[in-house]
Amino acid sequence: MIAFIVRRLIQAVVVTLVVGFIAFGLFHFVGDPVTNMVGQDTTAEEREKIREQLGLNDPFIVQYGRYLGRVARGELGVSYRLGVKVTTVIKERAPATLELALCAALFALCVGVPLGVYTGLHREGLLSRFFLTISLIGVSLPTFLIGILLILVFAVILGWLPSFGRGQVTQLGFWSTGFLTPSGLKAMILPAVTLGLFQLTLIMRLVRSEMLEVLRTDYIKFARARGLTDRAINFGHALKNTLVPVITITGLQIGGIVAFAIITETVFQWPGLGLLFLQAVQFVDIPVMSAYLMLVGIFFVIVNLVVDLLYYVVDPRLRIDRALSGGH
Amino acid sequence: MRHVAGFGVFAAALLAAAGGVAAKEFRFSTSGDILTMDPHSQNEGPTNAMKSNIYEGLVERKWDLSVQPALATAWSQPNPTTWRFTLRQGVKFHDGSPFTADDVVFSFKRNTHKNSDMKNYLSTVEDVRKVDDFTVDYITKGPDPILVQNLTLHFIMSKAWTEKNKTETPVLGSTDETYATRNTNGTGPFRLTERVADTRTTLEPNAGWWGRAEHNLTKATFRPIANPATRVSALLSGEIDMTFPVPLQDVPRVNAAPGVKVLEGPELRTIFLGFDQWRNESLDMKGTGKNPFKDVRVRKAFYQAIDMEAIKRVVMRNASTPTGHMIAPGIQGFDAETNKRAGYDPDAARKLLAEAGYPNGFPVTLDCPNDRYVNDEAICQAVVPMLSRIGIQIKLNAQTKGKHFDKIGKKEDNNTSFYMLGWTPGTYDGHNALVNLISMRGQDVGSWNSGRYTNPKVEDLTQSIAIELDAKKRNDMMREAFTIHKNDFGHLPLHQQALAWGVRDSVADIKQAANDAVYLRYTRMK
């Protein structure tokens, strides 16, 4: 088990290095950051001096190597756009993104799983058809459009919810949370729904098809014959057996949530890592872009690791297999 | 100090109870955050506008862009290279320390440090000398007719505060951070109370300000919102009181909505097209040994082939002012005669091309940004068929501003034969456009003259204008230089885009400055 985790962590390092390498290779194509860093009246020599000072004239392999050297010492550099240390910026922005991703994932799971079970059990029900139609919208509409539509309805027309920002945040040590104030909670609703909607529909459709599959199996029929309650059959036996694929997909989707947060955060001016990254791309803010990409790489590897570990919790068969193979 | 604050709260409560003085908070938004709070670091329009709410120079620009006294009360010119300023007495910085000549001398040094991006405004100043506590001399390298105008962007910091917080030098671009990046201590009408980058910048009035407040704000909050649709929504839903720019396609919608309106006005930036008149062989005509743009008839043909009224009507939805001048009204040196555009005449254009030896046109690529100016790419897309109609085989190369400016700028050795650019003279003076766009003689001259237009007469005039102290003579010379350039068709001026500010009716009065700056000190809430 420990060997497995260590192996995965080594993989994480390799993934990060590769992501960083590709990222640095691509930075050549996004333009010259110095154009954005100085005013229009700055002379060509001045610009050249800044470029030299930032090491932008070196080949990208050299830049990458130097960057890795700094990262090894725990320095991620200074943002070209904000003039603030990248570690500081990321520490400031990460809570916003993580809270948003958490809410979106919870929303997707807590609504998606029951809806999936319901539509699986009542295949022909009117309500089921309604949910499935709605879910088509969630799958097919792009995130930014859903965001804008929600803003139009709930902020502009109804005036119930704020259209942008995080509301009032409370500082708990380095962690800024929006969970403790009414305005913070209200501000969370629209972005979380926007971000979670796609995942919700995906989970709902997945649970539904798995449920339909499982409900046809013999052990469910035997359970019914034994006279177990519907509740025990549907949730204790059927649902539990659908969970392995659901966990896999959900886990991978959490990575997706963080990645898709770029669009949601831009629409709602959510001060998280996604917005930071998009602005970094527009400004050619290389230190922020590289740190973000490597961070997301690490994040994906960790999510995958957690998903693998969760299999053992959910599916006893895997534990038995492992024990047997260990005994050989 | 705590007592003072306590008293302030008490007094405010008393006032509120007595006169019903409600909190008057002004919330405004634009697409991007300001870059730094350090007054001597970054030179960027919105950033300079925010600085000028907090910091002041010896002189300042009013919302109508006229220059008026600020930290200096009077100035004179004892000899052509000396400007003597009498400083205002009794002024205090936000931390309570007094303002004296030492702060001016210190701020000059900090402002001209090699890391400062604001040093251009003081490039003609040799030294600043303290005469007594409330008199300073600015010694210029040669006669400088526009020094006073440039001093509006020379902000004064407290020497003591800066030394205490170890931020005696500004940082280069945003390569690093100092105390002054996030903290301020100016003499201006507002002080910074909170700064969360990319989220919120909060200002409150400076109770000890020397001037008489024209605003009635108790708080001002700046909140950048990157997405234009969200920004307009936030205005419509009443979460912000003012936003700019309103995208052109949203202007009718905002005007139709209750409680909001769009304030429009011409901006100072002039958008133009430029031609490579330097290379002997055009980049798009490799192997022919020809560069058609060296012929004035070809340049004139391009000028006449572009229907500016159509671009104004269709692309800009009437939110633009077509122009024949390289500088906008409001910039020193502008004159109405030069601004007149020659008419749209594709037949004449075709004839000119034939006369120049290109009856069947020639290939050319138009380099264009797609995220810098209002509808920049759309303007270029409209220009393409207009030039096709006179036989030019034109290709459009539209890309993000970073790439575009690299390509047409010095970085890639002006790698373009036909390009779009926009320019606002940072000094509000026509000489700045002559130096940067229209001439190339001398060091650091012509940094954005990407087509390398040059005319010896214009070069001479540009050099004379730089040192001419007589305002009338200077204006005459500028008119002459711009007229020569116009007759040479050195560039192809298009228009000034319009400012579009979305304002809620919670705002009683707001002054729309032509430089797109929000001057909080003139803003009143209902």
CSV table of C-alpha atoms in Angstrom, one decimal, chain B residues 237-510:
chain,number,residue,atom,x,y,z
B,237,SER,CA,-28.6,45.0,-11.1
B,238,GLY,CA,-27.4,47.9,-9.1
B,239,GLU,CA,-24.3,46.2,-7.6
B,240,ILE,CA,-22.1,49.0,-9.0
B,241,ASP,CA,-22.8,52.6,-9.8
B,242,MET,CA,-20.6,53.1,-12.7
B,243,THR,CA,-18.6,51.0,-15.2
B,244,PHE,CA,-16.5,51.6,-18.3
B,245,PRO,CA,-16.2,50.8,-21.1
B,246,VAL,CA,-19.7,49.7,-22.0
B,247,PRO,CA,-19.3,47.4,-25.0
B,248,LEU,CA,-20.8,49.2,-28.1
B,249,GLN,CA,-23.4,46.4,-28.7
B,250,ASP,CA,-24.7,46.9,-25.2
B,251,VAL,CA,-25.2,50.7,-25.3
B,252,PRO,CA,-28.8,50.6,-26.6
B,253,ARG,CA,-29.7,48.0,-24.0
B,254,VAL,CA,-28.2,50.0,-21.2
B,255,ASN,CA,-29.9,53.2,-22.3
B,256,ALA,CA,-33.2,51.3,-22.5
B,257,ALA,CA,-33.0,49.9,-19.0
B,258,PRO,CA,-34.5,51.9,-16.2
B,259,GLY,CA,-32.2,53.8,-13.9
B,260,VAL,CA,-29.0,53.6,-16.0
B,261,LYS,CA,-27.6,55.6,-18.9
B,262,VAL,CA,-24.5,55.7,-21.1
B,263,LEU,CA,-22.4,58.8,-21.1
B,264,GLU,CA,-20.5,59.1,-24.4
B,265,GLY,CA,-17.8,61.4,-25.5
B,266,PRO,CA,-14.7,61.4,-27.7
B,267,GLU,CA,-11.5,59.9,-26.4
B,268,LEU,CA,-8.1,61.3,-26.8
B,269,ARG,CA,-6.7,58.3,-28.5
B,270,THR,CA,-6.3,58.5,-32.3
B,271,ILE,CA,-6.5,55.2,-34.2
B,272,PHE,CA,-4.6,55.1,-37.5
B,273,LEU,CA,-3.0,52.8,-40.1
B,274,GLY,CA,0.6,53.1,-41.0
B,275,PHE,CA,2.7,52.0,-44.0
B,276,ASP,CA,6.2,50.7,-44.3
B,277,GLN,CA,8.0,53.5,-46.2
B,278,TRP,CA,11.5,52.4,-45.4
B,279,ARG,CA,12.3,49.1,-46.9
B,280,ASN,CA,13.2,49.1,-50.6
B,281,GLU,CA,11.3,45.8,-51.0
B,282,SER,CA,8.0,45.3,-49.3
B,283,LEU,CA,7.8,42.3,-47.0
B,284,ASP,CA,4.8,41.0,-49.0
B,285,MET,CA,6.5,41.3,-52.4
B,286,LYS,CA,9.7,39.3,-51.9
B,287,GLY,CA,11.7,39.1,-55.1
B,288,THR,CA,10.2,42.1,-56.9
B,289,GLY,CA,12.5,44.7,-55.4
B,290,LYS,CA,9.5,47.0,-55.0
B,291,ASN,CA,7.8,48.8,-52.1
B,292,PRO,CA,4.7,50.6,-53.4
B,293,PHE,CA,4.3,52.5,-50.2
B,294,LYS,CA,7.3,54.6,-51.0
B,295,ASP,CA,5.1,56.3,-53.6
B,296,VAL,CA,2.8,59.0,-52.1
B,297,ARG,CA,0.2,58.2,-54.8
B,298,VAL,CA,-0.2,54.7,-53.4
B,299,ARG,CA,-0.6,56.0,-49.9
B,300,LYS,CA,-3.1,58.6,-51.0
B,301,ALA,CA,-5.0,55.8,-52.9
B,302,PHE,CA,-5.3,53.8,-49.7
B,303,TYR,CA,-6.6,56.9,-47.9
B,304,GLN,CA,-9.3,57.6,-50.5
B,305,ALA,CA,-10.3,53.9,-50.7
B,306,ILE,CA,-11.4,53.7,-47.0
B,307,ASP,CA,-14.9,54.9,-46.3
B,308,MET,CA,-14.7,56.2,-42.7
B,309,GLU,CA,-18.3,57.1,-42.6
B,310,ALA,CA,-19.3,53.5,-43.3
B,311,ILE,CA,-16.9,52.3,-40.6
B,312,LYS,CA,-18.4,54.8,-38.2
B,313,ARG,CA,-21.9,53.8,-39.0
B,314,VAL,CA,-21.6,50.0,-39.2
B,315,VAL,CA,-18.5,48.9,-37.2
B,316,MET,CA,-18.5,51.6,-34.5
B,317,ARG,CA,-22.3,52.1,-34.3
B,318,ASN,CA,-21.7,55.8,-34.5
B,319,ALA,CA,-19.5,55.8,-31.4
B,320,SER,CA,-16.5,57.3,-33.2
B,321,THR,CA,-15.3,60.6,-34.6
B,322,PRO,CA,-13.5,60.2,-38.0
B,323,THR,CA,-10.4,62.3,-38.1
B,324,GLY,CA,-7.8,63.6,-40.5
B,325,HIS,CA,-5.3,64.5,-37.7
B,326,MET,CA,-2.9,62.4,-35.8
B,327,ILE,CA,-4.0,64.0,-32.5
B,328,ALA,CA,-7.4,64.5,-31.0
B,329,PRO,CA,-9.2,67.7,-30.0
B,330,GLY,CA,-8.0,68.5,-26.4
B,331,ILE,CA,-4.4,67.7,-27.3
B,332,GLN,CA,-2.2,70.8,-27.5
B,333,GLY,CA,-1.4,71.4,-31.2
B,334,PHE,CA,-4.7,70.2,-32.6
B,335,ASP,CA,-6.3,72.3,-35.3
B,336,ALA,CA,-9.6,71.9,-37.1
B,337,GLU,CA,-8.2,72.6,-40.6
B,338,THR,CA,-5.7,69.7,-40.4
B,339,ASN,CA,-8.5,67.5,-39.0
B,340,LYS,CA,-10.6,67.7,-42.2
B,341,ARG,CA,-10.6,64.4,-44.0
B,342,ALA,CA,-10.2,64.1,-47.7
B,343,GLY,CA,-13.3,62.5,-49.2
B,344,TYR,CA,-13.9,58.8,-49.9
B,345,ASP,CA,-13.3,58.3,-53.6
B,346,PRO,CA,-12.5,54.7,-54.8
B,347,ASP,CA,-12.5,55.7,-58.5
B,348,ALA,CA,-9.8,58.3,-57.9
B,349,ALA,CA,-7.9,55.7,-55.8
B,350,ARG,CA,-7.9,53.2,-58.6
B,351,LYS,CA,-6.6,55.9,-61.0
B,352,LEU,CA,-3.8,56.8,-58.6
B,353,LEU,CA,-2.8,53.2,-58.3
B,354,ALA,CA,-2.7,52.9,-62.1
B,355,GLU,CA,-0.6,56.1,-62.3
B,356,ALA,CA,1.8,54.7,-59.7
B,357,GLY,CA,2.2,51.6,-61.9
B,358,TYR,CA,0.0,49.2,-60.0
B,359,PRO,CA,-3.2,49.0,-62.1
B,360,ASN,CA,-3.8,45.5,-60.9
B,361,GLY,CA,-2.9,46.2,-57.3
B,362,PHE,CA,-0.3,44.4,-55.2
B,363,PRO,CA,-0.2,42.0,-52.3
B,364,VAL,CA,-0.1,43.3,-48.7
B,365,THR,CA,-0.8,42.1,-45.2
B,366,LEU,CA,-2.6,44.2,-42.7
B,367,ASP,CA,-1.3,43.7,-39.1
B,368,CYS,CA,-4.0,44.3,-36.6
B,369,PRO,CA,-4.5,43.8,-32.8
B,370,ASN,CA,-7.7,42.0,-31.7
B,371,ASP,CA,-8.0,42.9,-28.1
B,372,ARG,CA,-6.5,46.4,-27.7
B,373,TYR,CA,-8.9,49.1,-29.2
B,374,VAL,CA,-12.6,49.2,-29.5
B,375,ASN,CA,-13.6,46.8,-32.3
B,376,ASP,CA,-10.0,46.9,-33.6
B,377,GLU,CA,-10.3,43.6,-35.5
B,378,ALA,CA,-13.7,44.5,-36.9
B,379,ILE,CA,-12.3,47.8,-38.3
B,380,CYS,CA,-9.6,45.9,-40.1
B,381,GLN,CA,-12.1,43.4,-41.4
B,382,ALA,CA,-14.0,46.4,-42.9
B,383,VAL,CA,-10.9,47.9,-44.4
B,384,VAL,CA,-10.0,44.6,-46.2
B,385,PRO,CA,-12.9,44.6,-48.7
B,386,MET,CA,-12.6,48.4,-49.2
B,387,LEU,CA,-9.1,47.9,-50.4
B,388,SER,CA,-9.9,44.8,-52.4
B,389,ARG,CA,-12.3,46.9,-54.3
B,390,ILE,CA,-9.5,49.0,-55.7
B,391,GLY,CA,-7.6,45.9,-56.6
B,392,ILE,CA,-5.3,45.4,-53.6
B,393,GLN,CA,-4.7,41.7,-52.7
B,394,ILE,CA,-4.9,42.2,-49.0
B,395,LYS,CA,-4.6,39.7,-46.2
B,396,LEU,CA,-5.5,40.3,-42.6
B,397,ASN,CA,-3.3,39.2,-39.7
B,398,ALA,CA,-5.2,39.9,-36.5
B,399,GLN,CA,-3.7,38.7,-33.2
B,400,THR,CA,-3.5,39.5,-29.5
B,401,LYS,CA,-1.9,42.8,-28.5
B,402,GLY,CA,1.3,41.3,-27.1
B,403,LYS,CA,2.1,39.5,-30.3
B,404,HIS,CA,0.9,42.5,-32.5
B,405,PHE,CA,3.1,45.1,-30.7
B,406,ASP,CA,6.1,42.8,-30.8
B,407,LYS,CA,5.6,42.3,-34.6
B,408,ILE,CA,5.2,46.0,-35.6
B,409,GLY,CA,7.5,47.4,-32.9
B,410,LYS,CA,11.3,47.6,-32.4
B,411,LYS,CA,11.4,44.1,-30.9
B,412,GLU,CA,11.0,42.4,-34.4
B,413,ASP,CA,12.5,45.4,-36.3
B,414,ASN,CA,9.1,46.7,-37.5
B,415,ASN,CA,8.2,43.5,-39.2
B,416,THR,CA,5.2,44.9,-41.0
B,417,SER,CA,4.3,46.7,-44.2
B,418,PHE,CA,0.8,47.9,-43.2
B,419,TYR,CA,-0.5,48.0,-39.6
B,420,MET,CA,-3.0,49.5,-37.1
B,421,LEU,CA,-1.9,51.5,-34.1
B,422,GLY,CA,-3.5,53.8,-31.6
B,423,TRP,CA,-1.8,56.6,-29.7
B,424,THR,CA,-2.7,59.1,-26.9
B,425,PRO,CA,0.1,61.6,-26.3
B,426,GLY,CA,1.0,60.9,-22.6
B,427,THR,CA,1.9,64.6,-22.3
B,428,TYR,CA,-1.4,65.8,-23.9
B,429,ASP,CA,0.9,67.7,-26.3
B,430,GLY,CA,1.2,67.1,-30.0
B,431,HIS,CA,5.0,67.1,-29.8
B,432,ASN,CA,4.8,63.7,-28.2
B,433,ALA,CA,3.0,62.3,-31.3
B,434,LEU,CA,5.6,63.9,-33.6
B,435,VAL,CA,8.5,62.5,-31.6
B,436,ASN,CA,7.1,59.0,-31.2
B,437,LEU,CA,5.2,58.4,-34.4
B,438,ILE,CA,6.2,60.8,-37.1
B,439,SER,CA,10.0,61.4,-36.9
B,440,MET,CA,13.0,59.3,-36.4
B,441,ARG,CA,16.0,61.6,-36.1
B,442,GLY,CA,17.9,61.4,-32.8
B,443,GLN,CA,18.1,59.0,-29.9
B,444,ASP,CA,14.9,57.4,-28.6
B,445,VAL,CA,12.9,59.2,-31.3
B,446,GLY,CA,10.4,57.4,-33.4
B,447,SER,CA,9.9,54.4,-31.0
B,448,TRP,CA,6.5,53.7,-32.6
B,449,ASN,CA,7.2,55.1,-36.0
B,450,SER,CA,6.8,51.5,-37.3
B,451,GLY,CA,6.6,52.5,-40.9
B,452,ARG,CA,9.6,54.8,-40.5
B,453,TYR,CA,8.0,57.8,-42.2
B,454,THR,CA,10.5,60.6,-42.3
B,455,ASN,CA,10.6,64.1,-43.9
B,456,PRO,CA,13.6,66.4,-43.2
B,457,LYS,CA,11.3,69.4,-42.7
B,458,VAL,CA,9.2,67.6,-40.2
B,459,GLU,CA,12.3,66.4,-38.4
B,460,ASP,CA,13.6,70.0,-38.1
B,461,LEU,CA,10.3,71.3,-36.9
B,462,THR,CA,10.0,68.5,-34.3
B,463,GLN,CA,13.4,69.4,-32.9
B,464,SER,CA,12.5,73.1,-32.8
B,465,ILE,CA,9.2,72.5,-31.1
B,466,ALA,CA,10.9,70.7,-28.3
B,467,ILE,CA,12.6,73.8,-27.1
B,468,GLU,CA,10.3,76.7,-28.3
B,469,LEU,CA,9.0,78.5,-25.3
B,470,ASP,CA,6.7,80.9,-27.1
B,471,ALA,CA,3.3,79.2,-27.2
B,472,LYS,CA,2.0,80.8,-30.3
B,473,LYS,CA,5.1,80.1,-32.3
B,474,ARG,CA,5.2,76.5,-31.0
B,475,ASN,CA,1.6,75.9,-32.1
B,476,ASP,CA,2.3,77.3,-35.6
B,477,MET,CA,5.2,75.0,-36.0
B,478,MET,CA,3.1,72.0,-34.9
B,479,ARG,CA,0.4,73.0,-37.4
B,480,GLU,CA,3.1,73.1,-40.1
B,481,ALA,CA,4.6,69.8,-39.2
B,482,PHE,CA,1.3,68.0,-39.1
B,483,THR,CA,0.2,69.6,-42.3
B,484,ILE,CA,3.3,68.4,-44.1
B,485,HIS,CA,2.8,64.9,-42.7
B,486,LYS,CA,-0.9,65.0,-43.8
B,487,ASN,CA,0.0,66.0,-47.4
B,488,ASP,CA,2.6,63.3,-47.4
B,489,PHE,CA,-0.1,60.8,-46.3
B,490,GLY,CA,2.6,59.6,-43.9
B,491,HIS,CA,-0.1,57.7,-41.9
B,492,LEU,CA,-3.8,57.1,-42.5
B,493,PRO,CA,-5.7,58.5,-39.5
B,494,LEU,CA,-9.0,56.8,-38.9
B,495,HIS,CA,-10.9,58.0,-35.9
B,496,GLN,CA,-11.1,58.7,-32.2
B,497,GLN,CA,-13.1,56.0,-30.5
B,498,ALA,CA,-15.8,57.1,-28.1
B,499,LEU,CA,-15.8,56.8,-24.4
B,500,ALA,CA,-18.8,54.9,-23.1
B,501,TRP,CA,-19.4,55.1,-19.4
B,502,GLY,CA,-22.4,53.3,-17.9
B,503,VAL,CA,-23.8,55.3,-15.0
B,504,ARG,CA,-26.7,54.5,-12.6
B,505,ASP,CA,-29.0,57.3,-11.5
B,506,SER,CA,-27.7,56.9,-7.9
B,507,VAL,CA,-24.8,59.1,-9.2
B,508,ALA,CA,-25.8,62.8,-9.0
B,509,ASP,CA,-22.8,64.1,-10.9
B,510,ILE,CA,-19.8,62.5,-12.6
